[in-house]
mmCIF file of C-alpha atoms in Angstrom:
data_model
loop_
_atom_site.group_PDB
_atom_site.id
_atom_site.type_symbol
_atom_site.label_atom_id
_atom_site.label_comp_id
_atom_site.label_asym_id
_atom_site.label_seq_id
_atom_site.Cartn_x
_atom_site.Cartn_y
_atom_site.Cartn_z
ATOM 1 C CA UNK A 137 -26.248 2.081 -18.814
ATOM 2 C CA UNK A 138 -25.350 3.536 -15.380
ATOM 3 C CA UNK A 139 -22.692 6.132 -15.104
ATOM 4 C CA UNK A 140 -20.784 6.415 -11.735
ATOM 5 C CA UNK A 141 -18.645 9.696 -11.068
ATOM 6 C CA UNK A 142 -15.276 8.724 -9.773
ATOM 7 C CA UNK A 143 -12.709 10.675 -7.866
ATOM 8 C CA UNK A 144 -8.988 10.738 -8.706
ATOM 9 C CA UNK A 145 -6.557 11.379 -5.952
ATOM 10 C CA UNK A 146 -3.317 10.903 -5.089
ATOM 11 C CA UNK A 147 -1.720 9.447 -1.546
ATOM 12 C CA UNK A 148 1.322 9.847 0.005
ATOM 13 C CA UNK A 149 2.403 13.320 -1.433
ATOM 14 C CA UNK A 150 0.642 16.737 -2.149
ATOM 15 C CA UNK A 151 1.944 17.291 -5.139
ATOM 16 C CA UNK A 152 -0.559 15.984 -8.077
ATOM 17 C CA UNK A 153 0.273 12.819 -10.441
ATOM 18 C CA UNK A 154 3.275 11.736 -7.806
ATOM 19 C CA UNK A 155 2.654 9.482 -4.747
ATOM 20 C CA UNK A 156 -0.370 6.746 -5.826
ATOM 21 C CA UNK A 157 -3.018 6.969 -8.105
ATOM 22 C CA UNK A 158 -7.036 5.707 -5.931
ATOM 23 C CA UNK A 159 -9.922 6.236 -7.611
ATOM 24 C CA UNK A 160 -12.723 7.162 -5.214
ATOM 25 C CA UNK A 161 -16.286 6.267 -5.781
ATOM 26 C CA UNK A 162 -18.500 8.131 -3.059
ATOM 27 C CA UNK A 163 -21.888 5.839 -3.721
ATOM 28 C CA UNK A 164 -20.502 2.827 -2.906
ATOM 29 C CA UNK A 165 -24.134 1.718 -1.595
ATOM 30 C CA UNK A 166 -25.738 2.250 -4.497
ATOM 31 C CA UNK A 167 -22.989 -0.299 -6.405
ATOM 32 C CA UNK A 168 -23.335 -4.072 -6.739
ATOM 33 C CA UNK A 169 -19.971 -6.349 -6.000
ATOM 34 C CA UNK A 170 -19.843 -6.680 -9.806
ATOM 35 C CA UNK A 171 -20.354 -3.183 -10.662
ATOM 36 C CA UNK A 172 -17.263 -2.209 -7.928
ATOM 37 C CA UNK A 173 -15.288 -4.683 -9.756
ATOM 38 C CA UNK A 174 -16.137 -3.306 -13.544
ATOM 39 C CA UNK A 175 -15.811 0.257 -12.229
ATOM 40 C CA UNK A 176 -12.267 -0.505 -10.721
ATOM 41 C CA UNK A 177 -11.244 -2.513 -14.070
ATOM 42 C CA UNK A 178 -12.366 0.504 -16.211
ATOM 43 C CA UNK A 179 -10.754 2.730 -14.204
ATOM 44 C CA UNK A 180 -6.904 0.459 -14.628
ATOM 45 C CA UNK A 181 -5.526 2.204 -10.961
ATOM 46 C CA UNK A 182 -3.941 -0.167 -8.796
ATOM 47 C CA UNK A 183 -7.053 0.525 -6.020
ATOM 48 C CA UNK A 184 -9.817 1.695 -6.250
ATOM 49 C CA UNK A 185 -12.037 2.555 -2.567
ATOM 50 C CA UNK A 186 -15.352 2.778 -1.722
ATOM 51 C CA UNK A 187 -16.907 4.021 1.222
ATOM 52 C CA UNK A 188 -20.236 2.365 1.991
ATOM 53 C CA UNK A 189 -22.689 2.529 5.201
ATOM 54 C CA UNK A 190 -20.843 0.403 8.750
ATOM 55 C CA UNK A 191 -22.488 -0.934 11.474
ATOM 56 C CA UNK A 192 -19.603 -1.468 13.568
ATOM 57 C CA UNK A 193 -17.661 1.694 12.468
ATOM 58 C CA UNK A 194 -17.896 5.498 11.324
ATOM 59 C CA UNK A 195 -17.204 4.220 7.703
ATOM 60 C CA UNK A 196 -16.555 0.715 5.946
ATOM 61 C CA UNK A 197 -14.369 1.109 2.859
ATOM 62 C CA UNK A 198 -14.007 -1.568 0.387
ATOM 63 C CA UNK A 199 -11.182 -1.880 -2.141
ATOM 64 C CA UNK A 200 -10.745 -3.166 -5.575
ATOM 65 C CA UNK A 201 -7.565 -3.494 -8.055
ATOM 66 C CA UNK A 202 -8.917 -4.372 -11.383
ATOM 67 C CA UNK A 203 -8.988 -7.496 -11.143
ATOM 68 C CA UNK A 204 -10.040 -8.713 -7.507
ATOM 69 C CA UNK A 205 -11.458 -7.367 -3.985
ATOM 70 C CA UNK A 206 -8.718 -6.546 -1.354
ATOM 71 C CA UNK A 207 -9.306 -6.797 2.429
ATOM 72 C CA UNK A 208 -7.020 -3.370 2.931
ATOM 73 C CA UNK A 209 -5.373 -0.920 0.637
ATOM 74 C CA UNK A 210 -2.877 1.585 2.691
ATOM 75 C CA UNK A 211 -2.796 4.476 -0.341
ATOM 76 C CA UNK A 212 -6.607 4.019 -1.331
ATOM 77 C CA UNK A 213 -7.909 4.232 2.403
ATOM 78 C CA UNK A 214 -5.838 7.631 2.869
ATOM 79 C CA UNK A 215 -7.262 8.851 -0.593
ATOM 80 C CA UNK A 216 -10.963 8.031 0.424
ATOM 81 C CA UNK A 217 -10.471 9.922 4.055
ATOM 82 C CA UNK A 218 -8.932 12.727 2.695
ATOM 83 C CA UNK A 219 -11.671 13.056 -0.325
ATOM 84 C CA UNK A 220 -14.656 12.972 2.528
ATOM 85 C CA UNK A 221 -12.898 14.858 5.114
ATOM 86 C CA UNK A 222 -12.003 18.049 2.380
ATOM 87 C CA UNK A 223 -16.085 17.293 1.365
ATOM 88 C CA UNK A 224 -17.107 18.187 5.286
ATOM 89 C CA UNK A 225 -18.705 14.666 5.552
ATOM 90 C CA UNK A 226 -16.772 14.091 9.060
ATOM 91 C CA UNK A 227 -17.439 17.860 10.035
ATOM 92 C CA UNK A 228 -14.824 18.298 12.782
ATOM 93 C CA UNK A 229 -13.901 14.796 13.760
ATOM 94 C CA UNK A 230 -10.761 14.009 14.213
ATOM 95 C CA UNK A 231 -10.461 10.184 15.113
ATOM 96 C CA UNK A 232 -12.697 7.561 13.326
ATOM 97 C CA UNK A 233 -13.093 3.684 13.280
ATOM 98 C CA UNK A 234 -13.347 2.155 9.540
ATOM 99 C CA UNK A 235 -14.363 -1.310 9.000
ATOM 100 C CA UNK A 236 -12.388 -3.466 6.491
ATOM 101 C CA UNK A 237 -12.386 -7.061 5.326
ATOM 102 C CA UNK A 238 -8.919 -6.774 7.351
ATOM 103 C CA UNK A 239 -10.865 -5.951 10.294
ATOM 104 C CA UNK A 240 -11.906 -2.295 12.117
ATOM 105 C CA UNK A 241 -9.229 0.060 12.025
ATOM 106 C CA UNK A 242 -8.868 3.500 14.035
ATOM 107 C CA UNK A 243 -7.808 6.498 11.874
ATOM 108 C CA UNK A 244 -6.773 9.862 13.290
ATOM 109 C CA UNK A 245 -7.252 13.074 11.231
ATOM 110 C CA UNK A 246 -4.555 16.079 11.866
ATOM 111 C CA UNK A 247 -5.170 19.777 10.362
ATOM 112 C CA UNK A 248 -2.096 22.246 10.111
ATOM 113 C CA UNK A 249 -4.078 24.279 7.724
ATOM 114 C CA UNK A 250 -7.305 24.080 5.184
ATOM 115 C CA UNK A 251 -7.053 21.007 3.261
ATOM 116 C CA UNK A 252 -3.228 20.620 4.937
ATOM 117 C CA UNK A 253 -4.699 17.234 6.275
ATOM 118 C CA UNK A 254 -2.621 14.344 7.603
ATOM 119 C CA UNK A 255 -3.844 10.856 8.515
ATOM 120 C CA UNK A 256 -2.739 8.351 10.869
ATOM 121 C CA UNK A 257 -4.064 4.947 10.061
ATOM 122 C CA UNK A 258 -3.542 1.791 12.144
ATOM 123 C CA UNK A 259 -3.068 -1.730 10.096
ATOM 124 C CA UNK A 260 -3.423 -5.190 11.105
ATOM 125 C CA UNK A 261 -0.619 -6.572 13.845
ATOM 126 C CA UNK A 262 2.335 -7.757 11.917
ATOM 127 C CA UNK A 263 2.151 -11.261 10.533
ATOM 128 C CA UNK A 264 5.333 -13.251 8.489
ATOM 129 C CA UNK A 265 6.109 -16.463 6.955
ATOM 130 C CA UNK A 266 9.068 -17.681 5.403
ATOM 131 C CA UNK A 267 9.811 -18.081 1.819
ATOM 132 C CA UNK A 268 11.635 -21.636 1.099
ATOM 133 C CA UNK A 269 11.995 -21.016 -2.961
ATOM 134 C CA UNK A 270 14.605 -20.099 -5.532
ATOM 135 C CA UNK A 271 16.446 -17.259 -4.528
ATOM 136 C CA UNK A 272 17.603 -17.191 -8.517
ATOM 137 C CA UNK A 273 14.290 -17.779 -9.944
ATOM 138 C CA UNK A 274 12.895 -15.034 -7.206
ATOM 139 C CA UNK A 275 15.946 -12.643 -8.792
ATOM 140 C CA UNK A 276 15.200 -12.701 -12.051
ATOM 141 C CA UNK A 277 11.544 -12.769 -12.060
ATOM 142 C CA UNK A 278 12.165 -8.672 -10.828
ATOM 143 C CA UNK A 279 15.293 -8.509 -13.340
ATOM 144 C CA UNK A 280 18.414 -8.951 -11.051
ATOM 145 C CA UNK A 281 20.822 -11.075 -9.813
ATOM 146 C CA UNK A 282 20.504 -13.208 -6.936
ATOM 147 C CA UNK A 283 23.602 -11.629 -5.454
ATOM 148 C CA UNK A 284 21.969 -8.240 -5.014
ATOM 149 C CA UNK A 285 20.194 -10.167 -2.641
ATOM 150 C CA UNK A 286 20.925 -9.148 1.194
ATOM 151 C CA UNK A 287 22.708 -12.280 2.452
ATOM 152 C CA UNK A 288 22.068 -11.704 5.883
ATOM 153 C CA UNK A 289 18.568 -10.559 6.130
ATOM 154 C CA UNK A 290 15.533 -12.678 5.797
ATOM 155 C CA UNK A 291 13.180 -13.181 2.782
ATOM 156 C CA UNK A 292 9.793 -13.015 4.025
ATOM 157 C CA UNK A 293 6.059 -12.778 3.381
ATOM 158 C CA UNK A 294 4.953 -10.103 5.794
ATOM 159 C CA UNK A 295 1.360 -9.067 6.205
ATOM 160 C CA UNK A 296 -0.797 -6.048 8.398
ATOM 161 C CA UNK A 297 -3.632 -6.539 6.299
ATOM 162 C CA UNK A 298 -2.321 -7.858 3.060
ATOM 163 C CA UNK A 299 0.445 -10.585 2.096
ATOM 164 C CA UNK A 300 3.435 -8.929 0.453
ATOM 165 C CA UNK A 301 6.848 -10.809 -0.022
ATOM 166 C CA UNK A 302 9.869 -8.562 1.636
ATOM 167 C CA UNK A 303 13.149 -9.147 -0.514
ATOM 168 C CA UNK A 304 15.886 -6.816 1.011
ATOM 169 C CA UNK A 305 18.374 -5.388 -1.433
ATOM 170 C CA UNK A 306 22.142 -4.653 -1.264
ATOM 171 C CA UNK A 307 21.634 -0.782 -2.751
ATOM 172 C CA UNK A 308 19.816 1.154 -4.527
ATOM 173 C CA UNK A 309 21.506 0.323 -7.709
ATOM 174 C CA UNK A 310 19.763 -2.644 -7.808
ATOM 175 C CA UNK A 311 16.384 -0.892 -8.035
ATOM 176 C CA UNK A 312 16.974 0.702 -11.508
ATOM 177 C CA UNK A 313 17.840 -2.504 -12.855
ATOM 178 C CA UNK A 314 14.297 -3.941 -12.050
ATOM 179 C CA UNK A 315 11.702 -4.837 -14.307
ATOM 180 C CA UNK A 316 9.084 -7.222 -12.644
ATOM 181 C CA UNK A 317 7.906 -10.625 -15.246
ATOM 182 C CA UNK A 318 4.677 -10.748 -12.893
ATOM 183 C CA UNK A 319 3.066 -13.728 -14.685
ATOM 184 C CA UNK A 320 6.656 -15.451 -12.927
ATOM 185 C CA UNK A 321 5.411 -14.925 -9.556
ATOM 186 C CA UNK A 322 2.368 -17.812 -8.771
ATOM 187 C CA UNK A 323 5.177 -20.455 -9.491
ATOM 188 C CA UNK A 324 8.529 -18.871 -7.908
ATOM 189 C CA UNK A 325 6.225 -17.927 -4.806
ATOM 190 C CA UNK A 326 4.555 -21.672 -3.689
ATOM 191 C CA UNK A 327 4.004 -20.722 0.000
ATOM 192 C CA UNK A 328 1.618 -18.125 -1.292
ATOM 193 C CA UNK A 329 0.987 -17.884 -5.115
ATOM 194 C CA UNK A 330 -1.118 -14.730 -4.416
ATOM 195 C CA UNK A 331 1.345 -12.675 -2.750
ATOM 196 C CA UNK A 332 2.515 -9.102 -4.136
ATOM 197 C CA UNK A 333 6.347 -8.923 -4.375
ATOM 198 C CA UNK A 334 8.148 -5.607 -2.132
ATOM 199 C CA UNK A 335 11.812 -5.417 -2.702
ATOM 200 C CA UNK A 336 13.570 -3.068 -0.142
ATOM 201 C CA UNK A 337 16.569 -1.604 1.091
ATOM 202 C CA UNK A 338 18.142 0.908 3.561
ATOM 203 C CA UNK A 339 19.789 2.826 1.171
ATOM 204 C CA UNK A 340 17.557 5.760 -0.062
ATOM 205 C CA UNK A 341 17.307 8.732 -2.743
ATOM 206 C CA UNK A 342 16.343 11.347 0.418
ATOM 207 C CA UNK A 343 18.977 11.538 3.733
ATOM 208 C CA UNK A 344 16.057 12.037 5.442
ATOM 209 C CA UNK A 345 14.127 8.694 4.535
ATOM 210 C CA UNK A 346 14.938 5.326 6.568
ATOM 211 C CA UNK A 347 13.847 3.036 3.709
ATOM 212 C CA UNK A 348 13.554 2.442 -0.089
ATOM 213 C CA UNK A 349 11.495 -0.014 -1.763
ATOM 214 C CA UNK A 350 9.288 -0.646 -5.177
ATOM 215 C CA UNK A 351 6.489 -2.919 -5.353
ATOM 216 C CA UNK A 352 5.239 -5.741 -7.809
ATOM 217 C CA UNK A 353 1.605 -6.784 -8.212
ATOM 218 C CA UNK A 354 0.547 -10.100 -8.148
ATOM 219 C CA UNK A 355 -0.432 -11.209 -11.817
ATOM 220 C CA UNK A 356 -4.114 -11.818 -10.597
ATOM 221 C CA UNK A 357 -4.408 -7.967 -9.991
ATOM 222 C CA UNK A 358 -4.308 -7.003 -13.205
ATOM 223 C CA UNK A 359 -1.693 -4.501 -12.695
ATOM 224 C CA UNK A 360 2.234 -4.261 -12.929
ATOM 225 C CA UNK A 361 3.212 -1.620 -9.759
ATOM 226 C CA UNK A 362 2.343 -0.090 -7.050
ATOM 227 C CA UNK A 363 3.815 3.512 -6.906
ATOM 228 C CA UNK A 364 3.633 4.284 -3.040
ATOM 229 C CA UNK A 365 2.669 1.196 -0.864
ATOM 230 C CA UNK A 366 0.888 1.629 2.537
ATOM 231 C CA UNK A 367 0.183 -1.847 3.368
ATOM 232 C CA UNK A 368 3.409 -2.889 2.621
ATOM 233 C CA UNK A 369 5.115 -0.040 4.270
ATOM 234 C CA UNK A 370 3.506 -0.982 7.562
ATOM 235 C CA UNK A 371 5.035 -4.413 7.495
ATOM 236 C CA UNK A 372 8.289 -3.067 6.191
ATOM 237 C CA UNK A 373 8.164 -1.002 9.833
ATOM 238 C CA UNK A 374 7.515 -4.562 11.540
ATOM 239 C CA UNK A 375 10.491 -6.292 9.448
ATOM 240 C CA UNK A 376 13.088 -3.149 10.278
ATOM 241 C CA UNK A 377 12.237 -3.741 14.007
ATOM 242 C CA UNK A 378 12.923 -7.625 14.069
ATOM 243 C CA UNK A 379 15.723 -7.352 11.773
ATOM 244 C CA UNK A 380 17.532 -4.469 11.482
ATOM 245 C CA UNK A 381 17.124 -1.861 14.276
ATOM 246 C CA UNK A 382 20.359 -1.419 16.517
ATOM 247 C CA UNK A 383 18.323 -0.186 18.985
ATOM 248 C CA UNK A 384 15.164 -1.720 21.124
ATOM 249 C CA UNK A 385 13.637 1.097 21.803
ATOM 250 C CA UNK A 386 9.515 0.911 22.435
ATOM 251 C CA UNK A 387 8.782 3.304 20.008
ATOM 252 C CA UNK A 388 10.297 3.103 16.233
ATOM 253 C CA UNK A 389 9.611 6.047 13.990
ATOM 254 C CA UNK A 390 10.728 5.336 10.128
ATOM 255 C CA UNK A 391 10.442 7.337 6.554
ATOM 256 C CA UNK A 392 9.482 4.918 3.690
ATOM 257 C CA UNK A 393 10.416 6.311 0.559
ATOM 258 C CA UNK A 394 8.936 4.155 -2.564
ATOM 259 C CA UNK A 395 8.361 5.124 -6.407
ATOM 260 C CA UNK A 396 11.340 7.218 -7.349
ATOM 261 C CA UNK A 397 12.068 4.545 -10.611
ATOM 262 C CA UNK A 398 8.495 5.648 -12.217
ATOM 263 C CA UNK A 399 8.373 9.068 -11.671
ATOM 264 C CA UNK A 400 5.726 8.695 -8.819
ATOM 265 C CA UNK A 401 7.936 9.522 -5.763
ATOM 266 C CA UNK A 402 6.183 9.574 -1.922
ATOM 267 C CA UNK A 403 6.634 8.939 1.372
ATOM 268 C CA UNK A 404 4.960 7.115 4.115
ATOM 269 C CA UNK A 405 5.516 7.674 7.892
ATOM 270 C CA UNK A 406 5.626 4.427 9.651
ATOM 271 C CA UNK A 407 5.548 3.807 13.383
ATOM 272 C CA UNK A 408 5.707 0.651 15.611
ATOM 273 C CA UNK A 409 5.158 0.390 18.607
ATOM 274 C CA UNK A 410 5.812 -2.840 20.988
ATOM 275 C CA UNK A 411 2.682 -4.611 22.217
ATOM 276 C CA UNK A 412 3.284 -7.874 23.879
ATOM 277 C CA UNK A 413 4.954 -10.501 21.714
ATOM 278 C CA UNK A 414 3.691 -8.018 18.767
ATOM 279 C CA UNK A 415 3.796 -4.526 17.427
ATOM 280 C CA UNK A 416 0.980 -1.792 17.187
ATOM 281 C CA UNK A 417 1.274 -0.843 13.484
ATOM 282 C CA UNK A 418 0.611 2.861 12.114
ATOM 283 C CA UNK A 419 1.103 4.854 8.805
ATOM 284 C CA UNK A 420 0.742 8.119 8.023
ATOM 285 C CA UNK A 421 0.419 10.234 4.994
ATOM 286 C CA UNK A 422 -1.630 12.657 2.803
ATOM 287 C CA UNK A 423 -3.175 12.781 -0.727
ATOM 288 C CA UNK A 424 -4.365 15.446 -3.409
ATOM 289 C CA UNK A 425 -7.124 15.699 -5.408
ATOM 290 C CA UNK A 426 -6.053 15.326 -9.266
ATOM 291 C CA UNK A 427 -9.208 15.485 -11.034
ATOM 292 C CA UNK A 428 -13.223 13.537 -11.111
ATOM 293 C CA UNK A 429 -14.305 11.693 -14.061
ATOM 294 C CA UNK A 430 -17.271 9.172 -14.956
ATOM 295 C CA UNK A 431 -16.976 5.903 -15.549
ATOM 296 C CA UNK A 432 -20.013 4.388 -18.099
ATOM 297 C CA UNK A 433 -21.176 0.162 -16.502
ATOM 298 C CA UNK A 434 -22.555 -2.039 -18.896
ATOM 299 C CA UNK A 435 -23.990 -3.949 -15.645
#
């Protein structure tokens, strides 16, 4: 029996057990695939990271939900920086390179005060594909009605490192009425029977937040929801700017708001930023230790 110590922490607020749960296991070297994989079904988070040795970057960082490998996770990648930065293991560097099955991504590290750490993380460049299903079936499967459905905005799958389908909502309303059937997804969702499911809207708890959404796991996950999203946030900046921005400013600067229904409320600064035919994607946020632990493998 091998036991691995494992790091709780939570991203996208500083207040412990809001924002989203990572679990953070520093050895990552010293783990097989299959012992990631048991320690991140044991564990039951939505992600759980692990920093291992990079030729290309600073840092690589793998991620696991309990049930399957993921090439990026937003809230686990700000967890693990913030756990080795507050451990002194990037001294006083303040802009690294991670590599990620979604590719090498800069980070930027920025210090108000002792452990008053925010990171800036870039994501993939924005890619989407339409959805062609049942607007109904796509309703109910999150428990609503396919007229709280935005009738003028697009239903997409959007990715900047993983696929996510982005269903805007009329209100906010809507949102309390949700509860996800996630085994309904692989047949409602044909283009891409893998994909998470991110409802959204642009009405929000906070005057000072630009966006509201909740997100649904894909059944092969082996979780339900995602409390703060920073994947999904990213492409959520990418959707605003195609679809709903009034103005065309180079530059777009939003306030995701996400987990409010479950008690796990955060926020996720998004900016885009026009490149070409594309946008430069960023997110920023924080995270807070909660607690350590150790997990026993039977592998």
């Amino acid at each position: 029996m091998k036991s691995v110590k494992v790091y709780h922490y939570d991203a996208f607020s500083k207040v412990p057990n809001k924002g989203n749960p990572a679990g953070v296991v520093l050895n990552g070297d010293e783990l097989t695939d299959e012992q990631m994989q048991e320690v991140a079904f044991k564990i039951g988070f939505n992600e759980t990271a692990f920093p291992v040795k990079s030729e290309k970057a600073d840092l690589g960082i793998r991620f696991f939900t309990p049930g399957h490998e993921m090439n990026l996770c937003g809230h686990a990648m700000m967890a693990t920086v913030y756990a080795l930065k507050t451990k002194g293991l990037f001294g006083d560097k303040t802009e690294l390179t991670i590599e990620t099955k979604a590719g090498i991504l800069p980070v930027r590290l920025d210090s108000a005060a002792e452990k008053e750490i925010t990171i800036t993380m870039n994501q993939a460049a924005p890619e989407f594909v339409a959805f062609h299903g049942s607007k109904m079936d796509l309703a109910h499967s999150i428990g609503i009605e396919e007229s709280d459905i935005h009738d003028n905005l697009p239903i997409l799958y959007g990715s900047t490192g993983a696929w996510t389908l982005l269903i805007p909502i009329n209100n906010l309303e809507a949102f309390r009425k949700m509860k996800p059937k996630n085994k309904d997804f692989p047949a409602i969702l044909k283009e891409m029977p893998k994909s998470s499911v991110h409802p959204f809207c642009i009405e929000t708890y906070d005057t000072d937040a630009d966006m509201h959404a909740r997100h649904f796991s894909s059944p092969f996950s082996g979780t339900v929801e995602d409390a703060v999203t920073g994947t999904a946030s990213g492409v959520m900046g990418a959707y605003y700017a195609d679809y709903i921005r009034e103005d065309r400013k180079d530059v777009l600067k939003l306030v995701v708001e996400q987990g409010h229904e479950i008690g796990k409320d955060g926020r996720v600064g998004v900016q885009v930023s026009k490149n070409g035919e594309s946008y430069d994607i960023q997110i920023t946020g924080n995270a807070v230790f909660v607690k350590d632990f150790e997990i026993m493998l039977e592998n």
